[in-house]
Amino acid sequence: MGDIVLYEVESGERAMLLGTAIEERDPSADYPLSGFGSGHATASGILLTTTLFDDAGSLGYLDLSRPGVVEPVSIAGLDHEGAGELEALTHLEGDRFVLTYNIDGCSWAYAGTFDEAARSFAADRVLVGKGQLVDGVLHGLHFDRESGRFAAAFCTATSPTQLYVLPAEVESQPVQLTRERALGLAPDLLSRGEDASFTSHDGLRVSARLYLPSPGLGFSGPRPLVYYVHGGPQGQERPDFAWFSMPLIQILTLEGFAVFVPNARGSTGYGLTYTRRVDRDWGGLDRLDHVHAMTEVLPHEDRVDVARAGVVGRSYGGYMTLTLAARHPELWRGAVDMFGPYDLLTFMDRIPETWKPYFALAVGDAATDADFLVERSPRTYIDDLACPLLVIQGQNDPRVVERESSDLVERLRARGSDVDYLVFEDEGHDVLKLANRVRCYERIVGFFSEHLS
């Protein structure tokens, strides 16, 4: 991750501008992770995003008369706080650009001017991150050169994606064009969530959000807790109603649950080093982030009842759900594994052939790291599972194949464990079809209602 090279094609041949091609590398040498992202031609060079000067992303400039040399570009006028990274650079016209940031999961976008001679960028307008377009995720931004207006697609934890027009005048407010909403629900009954970032067991800051039932629902006292672990592990949970997890989170809060959503080490959105902290350490320090949150952080939150807690996760989050439920059984009254790897050795043997070289680097090589992979597999600890388990799987999953989940279910049923198995015959590595999503959400909420009440 982050190992990107930049080249141009001249007469059908590749001419390297930045970086060293894989076939030309010395296996014993170390090559810097450039993190090159969106790039745009300027009068004399290329303006691009890179991690060469800032692990969380910054701007760099390549003068085409000096291939191989990237110069830092200073950025002024930013108005956000928190932890995050520069996501994208978008050209508007002339020397005008937009910078998009992901800050603790929320989108910020700035319009500004690039001074090529001074190697500097000055932001002069906040497009997203304040006013109406705050605490949410930007799904699209389009600039209309003729009118100077912007069109934006933006959603929050409580609102499906809406379309807005941002007038050309800086002081003017966005105009909302759509009125999408969750049918049959007053918007104030949904949970906006709040920042719940914490310092983990080794001093690392972990970004997190806590979703509590709306006061309008009338619940009182500490709420039973659902602990949600995202997939990836190079992924991120954001206040994004358009993503699979947010409707589930909202349904859970409507039923009176608190939902804690951490972006533990290995998540994207917090810089390249943070994302790589999980490499070859699945079930290690990432697991301890979750244990620390459950034992040292959330017990001090008097609105949450950690004695009535369940854990749920998808894909890698399913792996972590099984790991937490089996290795720390005292923390949970219920667990929901959605297509999570159960045995890292069989999981890595069953993934598509084209994935295997990457997983050997990022997780471990089955030929040389077999003992380590056994030690980090939920299978090794599954007999210590003490709480009821719901397993959800797509029959046509090419990543975590159905056999991986059925192996788990058969092992647990053979020892008399309380396990329920829900298989979607027409799904792969997700639950995409509307009817299936409704059934999936209902089963998860019903499971936690039964075991955490």
Short mmCIF file of C-alpha atoms in Angstrom, two decimals:
data_model
loop_
_atom_site.label_atom_id
_atom_site.label_comp_id
_atom_site.label_asym_id
_atom_site.label_seq_id
_atom_site.Cartn_x
_atom_site.Cartn_y
_atom_site.Cartn_z
CA MET A 1 0.00 0.00 0.00
CA GLY A 2 1.34 3.42 -1.01
CA ASP A 3 3.98 1.95 -3.34
CA ILE A 4 3.14 3.96 -6.46
CA VAL A 5 5.27 4.99 -9.43
CA LEU A 6 4.59 7.68 -12.02
CA TYR A 7 5.49 7.41 -15.69
CA GLU A 8 4.50 8.69 -19.09
CA VAL A 9 4.26 6.79 -22.35
CA GLU A 10 6.45 7.97 -25.22
CA SER A 11 6.12 6.19 -28.56
CA GLY A 12 4.67 3.18 -26.81
CA GLU A 13 7.50 2.98 -24.28
CA ARG A 14 7.32 3.69 -20.56
CA ALA A 15 9.42 6.63 -19.39
CA MET A 16 9.68 6.79 -15.58
CA LEU A 17 9.08 10.19 -13.99
CA LEU A 18 9.09 9.14 -10.33
CA GLY A 19 9.94 5.85 -8.68
CA THR A 20 11.59 2.63 -9.81
CA ALA A 21 9.81 -0.03 -11.83
CA ILE A 22 9.41 -3.37 -10.07
CA GLU A 23 11.48 -5.26 -12.64
CA GLU A 24 14.38 -2.84 -12.10
CA ARG A 25 14.47 -3.04 -8.31
CA ASP A 26 17.20 -4.45 -6.11
CA PRO A 27 15.49 -6.97 -3.76
CA SER A 28 17.80 -5.92 -0.92
CA ALA A 29 17.08 -2.19 -1.30
CA ASP A 30 14.36 -0.15 0.39
CA TYR A 31 12.14 2.06 -1.76
CA PRO A 32 10.15 4.97 -0.28
CA LEU A 33 6.36 4.75 -0.35
CA SER A 34 5.33 7.67 -2.53
CA GLY A 35 1.58 7.44 -1.98
CA PHE A 36 1.05 9.27 -5.27
CA GLY A 37 -2.59 10.10 -5.90
CA SER A 38 -4.50 12.40 -8.21
CA GLY A 39 -2.19 14.42 -10.44
CA HIS A 40 -2.86 17.31 -12.81
CA ALA A 41 -0.74 18.97 -15.45
CA THR A 42 0.21 22.61 -14.87
CA ALA A 43 2.09 25.06 -17.08
CA SER A 44 5.46 23.41 -16.47
CA GLY A 45 4.89 20.32 -14.39
CA ILE A 46 2.51 18.09 -12.47
CA LEU A 47 0.72 18.90 -9.22
CA LEU A 48 -0.14 15.76 -7.29
CA THR A 49 -0.93 14.29 -3.88
CA THR A 50 1.82 12.34 -2.15
CA THR A 51 2.93 10.92 1.21
CA LEU A 52 6.60 11.77 0.64
CA PHE A 53 6.42 14.88 2.84
CA ASP A 54 3.51 14.04 5.15
CA ASP A 55 2.37 10.54 6.05
CA ALA A 56 -1.24 11.75 5.97
CA GLY A 57 -0.84 13.21 2.49
CA SER A 58 0.21 16.57 1.12
CA LEU A 59 0.82 18.25 -2.21
CA GLY A 60 3.92 17.72 -4.29
CA TYR A 61 5.14 19.29 -7.52
CA LEU A 62 7.10 17.64 -10.31
CA ASP A 63 8.89 20.01 -12.67
CA LEU A 64 8.94 18.12 -15.98
CA SER A 65 12.38 19.53 -16.71
CA ARG A 66 13.64 17.66 -13.61
CA PRO A 67 12.20 14.12 -13.69
CA GLY A 68 12.66 12.17 -10.49
CA VAL A 69 12.51 15.20 -8.19
CA VAL A 70 9.35 16.03 -6.24
CA GLU A 71 9.15 19.37 -4.45
CA PRO A 72 6.86 20.00 -1.46
CA VAL A 73 3.95 22.40 -1.91
CA SER A 74 2.86 24.41 1.12
CA ILE A 75 -0.85 24.57 1.97
CA ALA A 76 -2.47 27.52 3.77
CA GLY A 77 -6.05 28.37 4.77
CA LEU A 78 -7.27 25.00 6.13
CA ASP A 79 -9.90 25.21 8.86
CA HIS A 80 -10.40 21.68 10.18
CA GLU A 81 -9.16 19.93 13.32
CA GLY A 82 -8.76 16.27 14.20
CA ALA A 83 -6.88 13.41 12.54
CA GLY A 84 -7.21 12.43 8.91
CA GLU A 85 -5.65 12.65 5.50
CA LEU A 86 -5.69 14.43 2.17
CA GLU A 87 -7.89 12.34 -0.09
CA ALA A 88 -7.88 14.01 -3.48
CA LEU A 89 -6.89 16.93 -5.68
CA THR A 90 -9.38 18.07 -8.33
CA HIS A 91 -8.73 20.66 -11.04
CA LEU A 92 -11.35 23.37 -11.58
CA GLU A 93 -9.93 25.77 -14.15
CA GLY A 94 -6.69 27.65 -14.65
CA ASP A 95 -4.79 27.66 -11.37
CA ARG A 96 -7.88 26.79 -9.30
CA PHE A 97 -8.17 23.41 -7.57
CA VAL A 98 -10.16 21.62 -4.86
CA LEU A 99 -8.53 19.69 -2.01
CA THR A 100 -10.67 17.01 -0.35
CA TYR A 101 -9.84 15.79 3.16
CA ASN A 102 -11.13 12.91 5.28
CA ILE A 103 -10.97 14.10 8.91
CA ASP A 104 -12.05 11.53 11.50
CA GLY A 105 -14.31 10.08 8.83
CA CYS A 106 -15.96 13.38 7.85
CA SER A 107 -15.40 15.13 4.53
CA TRP A 108 -13.88 18.59 4.10
CA ALA A 109 -13.38 20.24 0.71
CA TYR A 110 -11.56 23.50 -0.01
CA ALA A 111 -11.32 25.54 -3.19
CA GLY A 112 -8.12 27.48 -3.65
CA THR A 113 -5.35 28.73 -5.90
CA PHE A 114 -2.05 27.06 -6.75
CA ASP A 115 0.94 29.39 -7.17
CA GLU A 116 3.26 27.36 -9.37
CA ALA A 117 6.25 29.66 -9.02
CA ALA A 118 6.00 29.79 -5.21
CA ARG A 119 5.07 26.09 -4.88
CA SER A 120 2.17 27.02 -2.63
CA PHE A 121 -1.58 26.42 -2.40
CA ALA A 122 -3.92 28.90 -0.70
CA ALA A 123 -7.41 27.66 0.25
CA ASP A 124 -9.92 30.50 0.18
CA ARG A 125 -13.31 28.78 0.36
CA VAL A 126 -14.69 25.91 2.46
CA LEU A 127 -17.03 23.99 0.18
CA VAL A 128 -17.75 21.06 2.51
CA GLY A 129 -17.18 20.79 6.26
CA LYS A 130 -19.22 23.71 7.59
CA GLY A 131 -22.83 24.91 7.58
CA GLN A 132 -25.24 22.52 5.90
CA LEU A 133 -22.51 20.21 4.58
CA VAL A 134 -21.01 19.14 7.90
CA ASP A 135 -20.36 15.84 9.73
CA GLY A 136 -20.91 13.72 6.67
CA VAL A 137 -19.38 12.19 3.56
CA LEU A 138 -18.95 13.80 0.15
CA HIS A 139 -19.89 11.37 -2.62
CA GLY A 140 -19.34 13.67 -5.57
CA LEU A 141 -18.41 17.24 -6.46
CA HIS A 142 -18.78 18.83 -9.91
CA PHE A 143 -17.75 22.30 -11.00
CA ASP A 144 -19.72 24.10 -13.71
CA ARG A 145 -17.29 26.46 -15.43
CA GLU A 146 -19.97 28.50 -17.17
CA SER A 147 -21.81 29.50 -13.99
CA GLY A 148 -19.06 29.07 -11.40
CA ARG A 149 -21.39 26.90 -9.31
CA PHE A 150 -20.72 23.50 -7.75
CA ALA A 151 -22.99 20.47 -7.57
CA ALA A 152 -22.40 18.22 -4.57
CA ALA A 153 -23.70 14.83 -3.42
CA PHE A 154 -23.46 14.60 0.35
CA CYS A 155 -24.86 12.39 3.10
CA THR A 156 -24.61 12.08 6.88
CA ALA A 157 -25.30 9.42 9.47
CA THR A 158 -28.98 10.40 9.50
CA SER A 159 -29.60 11.46 5.91
CA PRO A 160 -29.42 9.52 2.64
CA THR A 161 -27.38 11.17 -0.09
CA GLN A 162 -28.74 14.59 -1.04
CA LEU A 163 -27.92 16.81 -4.01
CA TYR A 164 -26.89 20.42 -3.41
CA VAL A 165 -25.94 23.40 -5.54
CA LEU A 166 -23.24 25.69 -4.13
CA PRO A 167 -23.61 29.19 -5.62
CA ALA A 168 -20.63 30.92 -7.17
CA GLU A 169 -20.73 33.62 -4.49
CA VAL A 170 -18.62 32.56 -1.51
CA GLU A 171 -20.98 34.04 1.07
CA SER A 172 -24.08 32.30 -0.35
CA GLN A 173 -25.47 29.15 1.25
CA PRO A 174 -25.87 25.78 -0.51
CA VAL A 175 -29.29 25.05 -2.00
CA GLN A 176 -30.61 21.56 -1.27
CA LEU A 177 -32.33 20.05 -4.33
CA THR A 178 -33.52 16.71 -2.94
CA ARG A 179 -35.39 15.60 0.17
CA GLU A 180 -34.39 11.97 0.57
CA ARG A 181 -35.16 10.45 3.98
CA ALA A 182 -35.77 7.25 5.86
CA LEU A 183 -39.46 6.69 5.23
CA GLY A 184 -41.79 6.63 8.21
CA LEU A 185 -39.27 8.17 10.59
CA ALA A 186 -38.91 11.69 11.90
CA PRO A 187 -35.29 12.70 11.22
CA ASP A 188 -34.71 13.63 14.86
CA LEU A 189 -35.31 10.00 15.89
CA LEU A 190 -32.09 8.96 14.17
CA SER A 191 -28.67 9.16 15.82
CA ARG A 192 -26.09 11.62 14.49
CA GLY A 193 -23.32 10.01 16.51
CA GLU A 194 -20.56 11.79 18.40
CA ASP A 195 -16.79 11.69 18.49
CA ALA A 196 -15.56 9.00 20.88
CA SER A 197 -11.86 8.86 19.94
CA PHE A 198 -9.60 7.39 22.61
CA THR A 199 -5.96 6.75 23.47
CA SER A 200 -5.24 3.03 23.15
CA HIS A 201 -3.09 0.63 25.17
CA ASP A 202 0.21 1.84 23.69
CA GLY A 203 -0.60 5.56 23.44
CA LEU A 204 -1.92 5.46 19.87
CA ARG A 205 -4.94 7.67 19.15
CA VAL A 206 -7.86 5.65 17.79
CA SER A 207 -10.67 7.51 16.06
CA ALA A 208 -14.16 6.29 16.99
CA ARG A 209 -17.80 7.33 17.05
CA LEU A 210 -20.53 6.49 19.52
CA TYR A 211 -24.14 6.31 18.36
CA LEU A 212 -26.76 6.59 21.12
CA PRO A 213 -30.56 6.38 20.85
CA SER A 214 -32.21 9.73 20.21
CA PRO A 215 -33.68 11.33 23.36
CA GLY A 216 -36.97 11.49 21.45
CA LEU A 217 -37.27 7.71 21.69
CA GLY A 218 -37.69 7.88 25.47
CA PHE A 219 -35.11 5.28 26.53
CA SER A 220 -33.57 5.75 29.97
CA GLY A 221 -30.58 4.34 31.78
CA PRO A 222 -27.35 2.88 30.38
CA ARG A 223 -27.95 1.27 27.01
CA PRO A 224 -26.85 -2.24 25.99
CA LEU A 225 -23.85 -2.00 23.68
CA VAL A 226 -23.22 -3.28 20.17
CA TYR A 227 -19.52 -3.06 19.27
CA TYR A 228 -19.11 -2.76 15.47
CA VAL A 229 -15.84 -3.73 13.71
CA HIS A 230 -15.42 -2.70 10.07
CA GLY A 231 -13.91 -4.77 7.28
CA GLY A 232 -10.69 -4.43 5.36
CA PRO A 233 -8.77 -4.19 7.61
CA GLN A 234 -7.82 -1.30 5.34
CA GLY A 235 -11.28 0.25 5.56
CA GLN A 236 -13.03 2.91 7.60
CA GLU A 237 -16.41 3.45 9.18
CA ARG A 238 -17.76 6.92 8.42
CA PRO A 239 -21.05 8.79 9.09
CA ASP A 240 -22.29 7.59 5.70
CA PHE A 241 -25.94 6.60 5.34
CA ALA A 242 -25.20 5.17 1.88
CA TRP A 243 -22.93 2.44 3.31
CA PHE A 244 -24.22 -0.98 4.47
CA SER A 245 -23.48 -0.48 8.16
CA MET A 246 -25.18 2.87 8.78
CA PRO A 247 -28.79 1.73 8.33
CA LEU A 248 -27.97 -1.20 10.64
CA ILE A 249 -26.49 1.18 13.21
CA GLN A 250 -29.60 3.37 13.01
CA ILE A 251 -31.97 0.41 13.40
CA LEU A 252 -30.02 -0.69 16.47
CA THR A 253 -30.26 2.78 18.06
CA LEU A 254 -34.00 2.87 17.28
CA GLU A 255 -34.30 -0.36 19.25
CA GLY A 256 -32.47 1.16 22.22
CA PHE A 257 -28.90 -0.01 21.68
CA ALA A 258 -25.76 2.09 21.86
CA VAL A 259 -23.35 1.36 18.99
CA PHE A 260 -19.61 1.95 19.31
CA VAL A 261 -17.70 2.15 16.02
CA PRO A 262 -13.89 2.34 16.28
CA ASN A 263 -11.41 2.73 13.44
CA ALA A 264 -8.64 0.70 15.04
CA ARG A 265 -5.07 0.56 13.75
CA GLY A 266 -5.01 -0.66 10.17
CA SER A 267 -7.91 1.57 9.15
CA THR A 268 -7.63 3.93 6.22
CA GLY A 269 -8.18 7.66 6.62
CA TYR A 270 -5.43 8.42 9.15
CA GLY A 271 -2.23 8.25 7.16
CA LEU A 272 -0.16 5.54 5.53
CA THR A 273 1.69 4.46 8.67
CA TYR A 274 -1.58 4.00 10.59
CA THR A 275 -2.98 1.89 7.76
CA ARG A 276 0.10 -0.35 7.69
CA ARG A 277 0.11 -0.99 11.44
CA VAL A 278 -1.95 -4.12 10.92
CA ASP A 279 0.37 -5.65 8.30
CA ARG A 280 1.48 -9.11 9.45
CA ASP A 281 -0.21 -8.47 12.78
CA TRP A 282 -3.83 -9.55 12.30
CA GLY A 283 -5.21 -10.31 15.74
CA GLY A 284 -2.30 -8.63 17.53
CA LEU A 285 -2.20 -4.96 18.49
CA ASP A 286 -5.43 -4.34 16.57
CA ARG A 287 -7.19 -6.84 18.85
CA LEU A 288 -5.79 -5.07 21.89
CA ASP A 289 -7.23 -1.75 20.65
CA HIS A 290 -10.70 -3.29 20.95
CA VAL A 291 -9.98 -4.94 24.29
CA HIS A 292 -8.69 -1.62 25.65
CA ALA A 293 -11.83 0.17 24.48
CA MET A 294 -14.04 -2.46 26.16
CA THR A 295 -12.10 -2.64 29.43
CA GLU A 296 -10.57 0.81 29.95
CA VAL A 297 -12.61 3.32 27.91
CA LEU A 298 -16.27 2.36 27.61
CA PRO A 299 -16.69 1.35 31.30
CA HIS A 300 -16.26 5.06 32.10
CA GLU A 301 -19.13 6.00 29.76
CA ASP A 302 -22.18 6.04 32.04
CA ARG A 303 -24.62 6.03 29.12
CA VAL A 304 -23.44 2.56 28.07
CA ASP A 305 -23.79 -0.81 29.83
CA VAL A 306 -20.70 -2.87 28.95
CA ALA A 307 -22.10 -5.79 30.98
CA ARG A 308 -24.64 -6.22 28.16
CA ALA A 309 -22.37 -6.10 25.11
CA GLY A 310 -22.30 -7.83 21.76
CA VAL A 311 -19.82 -7.65 18.89
CA VAL A 312 -20.45 -7.70 15.13
CA GLY A 313 -18.23 -7.35 12.07
CA ARG A 314 -18.01 -7.99 8.34
CA SER A 315 -15.16 -9.70 6.43
CA TYR A 316 -11.98 -8.79 8.38
CA GLY A 317 -14.44 -7.42 10.95
CA GLY A 318 -15.94 -10.91 11.06
CA TYR A 319 -12.46 -12.34 11.67
CA MET A 320 -11.98 -9.86 14.51
CA THR A 321 -15.45 -10.65 15.89
CA LEU A 322 -14.54 -14.34 16.10
CA THR A 323 -11.13 -13.49 17.58
CA LEU A 324 -12.61 -11.22 20.26
CA ALA A 325 -15.46 -13.58 21.11
CA ALA A 326 -13.16 -16.61 21.44
CA ARG A 327 -10.12 -15.00 23.07
CA HIS A 328 -12.02 -12.61 25.35
CA PRO A 329 -15.28 -14.46 26.08
CA GLU A 330 -15.89 -12.58 29.31
CA LEU A 331 -16.65 -9.38 27.37
CA TRP A 332 -19.60 -10.54 25.27
CA ARG A 333 -23.16 -11.82 25.53
CA GLY A 334 -23.51 -12.33 21.78
CA ALA A 335 -21.46 -12.17 18.55
CA VAL A 336 -22.37 -11.83 14.87
CA ASP A 337 -19.78 -12.95 12.30
CA MET A 338 -20.47 -11.84 8.74
CA PHE A 339 -18.31 -13.82 6.28
CA GLY A 340 -15.19 -13.58 8.43
CA PRO A 341 -12.09 -15.80 8.04
CA TYR A 342 -12.12 -18.57 10.66
CA ASP A 343 -8.84 -20.35 9.86
CA LEU A 344 -6.17 -18.14 8.28
CA LEU A 345 -4.47 -21.11 6.63
CA THR A 346 -7.58 -22.39 4.87
CA PHE A 347 -8.77 -18.84 4.18
CA MET A 348 -5.52 -17.98 2.37
CA ASP A 349 -5.57 -21.25 0.48
CA ARG A 350 -9.12 -20.61 -0.74
CA ILE A 351 -8.83 -16.97 -1.87
CA PRO A 352 -8.42 -16.22 -5.61
CA GLU A 353 -4.93 -17.00 -6.92
CA THR A 354 -4.35 -13.36 -7.87
CA TRP A 355 -4.82 -12.32 -4.23
CA LYS A 356 -2.32 -14.74 -2.74
CA PRO A 357 0.91 -12.76 -3.32
CA TYR A 358 -0.56 -9.71 -1.57
CA PHE A 359 -1.91 -11.68 1.39
CA ALA A 360 1.46 -13.40 1.81
CA LEU A 361 2.94 -9.94 2.31
CA ALA A 362 0.14 -8.36 4.35
CA VAL A 363 -0.96 -11.30 6.54
CA GLY A 364 1.70 -13.99 6.36
CA ASP A 365 3.14 -16.63 4.07
CA ALA A 366 1.59 -20.03 4.66
CA ALA A 367 4.85 -21.72 3.63
CA THR A 368 7.06 -19.89 6.13
CA ASP A 369 4.65 -18.43 8.70
CA ALA A 370 2.32 -21.36 9.33
CA ASP A 371 2.83 -21.36 13.12
CA PHE A 372 2.11 -17.64 13.29
CA LEU A 373 -1.05 -17.99 11.18
CA VAL A 374 -2.28 -20.81 13.42
CA GLU A 375 -1.62 -18.66 16.50
CA ARG A 376 -3.63 -15.78 15.02
CA SER A 377 -6.54 -17.89 13.73
CA PRO A 378 -9.91 -17.80 15.56
CA ARG A 379 -10.02 -21.58 14.99
CA THR A 380 -7.28 -22.03 17.60
CA TYR A 381 -9.41 -20.48 20.35
CA ILE A 382 -12.94 -21.24 19.20
CA ASP A 383 -13.58 -23.86 21.88
CA ASP A 384 -13.41 -21.03 24.44
CA LEU A 385 -16.36 -19.25 22.82
CA ALA A 386 -18.99 -18.77 25.52
CA CYS A 387 -21.69 -16.57 23.98
CA PRO A 388 -24.32 -17.35 21.32
CA LEU A 389 -23.09 -16.80 17.76
CA LEU A 390 -24.86 -15.81 14.54
CA VAL A 391 -22.92 -16.52 11.33
CA ILE A 392 -23.95 -14.82 8.07
CA GLN A 393 -22.51 -15.88 4.70
CA GLY A 394 -22.99 -15.43 0.96
CA GLN A 395 -23.11 -18.74 -0.90
CA ASN A 396 -21.18 -17.28 -3.88
CA ASP A 397 -18.47 -15.47 -1.90
CA PRO A 398 -15.13 -15.70 -3.79
CA ARG A 399 -13.09 -14.08 -0.99
CA VAL A 400 -14.25 -15.84 2.17
CA VAL A 401 -15.78 -18.93 0.60
CA GLU A 402 -18.86 -20.55 2.15
CA ARG A 403 -16.78 -23.53 3.28
CA GLU A 404 -14.87 -21.24 5.65
CA SER A 405 -18.05 -20.36 7.54
CA SER A 406 -19.58 -23.83 7.38
CA ASP A 407 -16.36 -25.28 8.87
CA LEU A 408 -16.86 -22.93 11.81
CA VAL A 409 -20.54 -23.78 12.22
CA GLU A 410 -19.94 -27.55 12.04
CA ARG A 411 -17.17 -27.34 14.66
CA LEU A 412 -19.36 -25.39 17.07
CA ARG A 413 -22.46 -27.49 16.57
CA ALA A 414 -20.43 -30.65 17.17
CA ARG A 415 -19.55 -29.34 20.63
CA GLY A 416 -23.11 -28.23 21.38
CA SER A 417 -22.59 -24.46 21.04
CA ASP A 418 -25.45 -22.05 20.45
CA VAL A 419 -24.86 -21.05 16.80
CA ASP A 420 -27.27 -19.90 14.09
CA TYR A 421 -26.28 -19.95 10.41
CA LEU A 422 -27.84 -17.65 7.80
CA VAL A 423 -26.74 -18.26 4.18
CA PHE A 424 -27.83 -16.04 1.29
CA GLU A 425 -27.92 -18.20 -1.82
CA ASP A 426 -27.71 -15.21 -4.21
CA GLU A 427 -25.01 -13.11 -2.52
CA GLY A 428 -21.21 -12.99 -2.69
CA HIS A 429 -18.88 -11.14 -0.33
CA ASP A 430 -21.60 -8.75 0.82
CA VAL A 431 -25.34 -8.45 1.27
CA LEU A 432 -26.43 -6.20 -1.60
CA LYS A 433 -29.97 -7.09 -2.64
CA LEU A 434 -32.65 -5.06 -0.82
CA ALA A 435 -34.74 -8.02 0.31
CA ASN A 436 -31.62 -9.72 1.63
CA ARG A 437 -30.51 -6.59 3.47
CA VAL A 438 -33.88 -6.29 5.18
CA ARG A 439 -33.68 -9.93 6.25
CA CYS A 440 -30.06 -9.50 7.36
CA TYR A 441 -30.73 -6.37 9.41
CA GLU A 442 -33.80 -7.97 11.04
CA ARG A 443 -31.87 -11.11 11.98
CA ILE A 444 -28.97 -9.16 13.53
CA VAL A 445 -31.23 -6.81 15.49
CA GLY A 446 -33.39 -9.72 16.65
CA PHE A 447 -30.31 -11.65 17.74
CA PHE A 448 -28.98 -8.78 19.86
CA SER A 449 -32.46 -8.02 21.24
CA GLU A 450 -32.68 -11.60 22.45
CA HIS A 451 -29.22 -11.89 23.99
CA LEU A 452 -28.37 -8.39 25.27
CA SER A 453 -31.66 -7.45 26.92
#
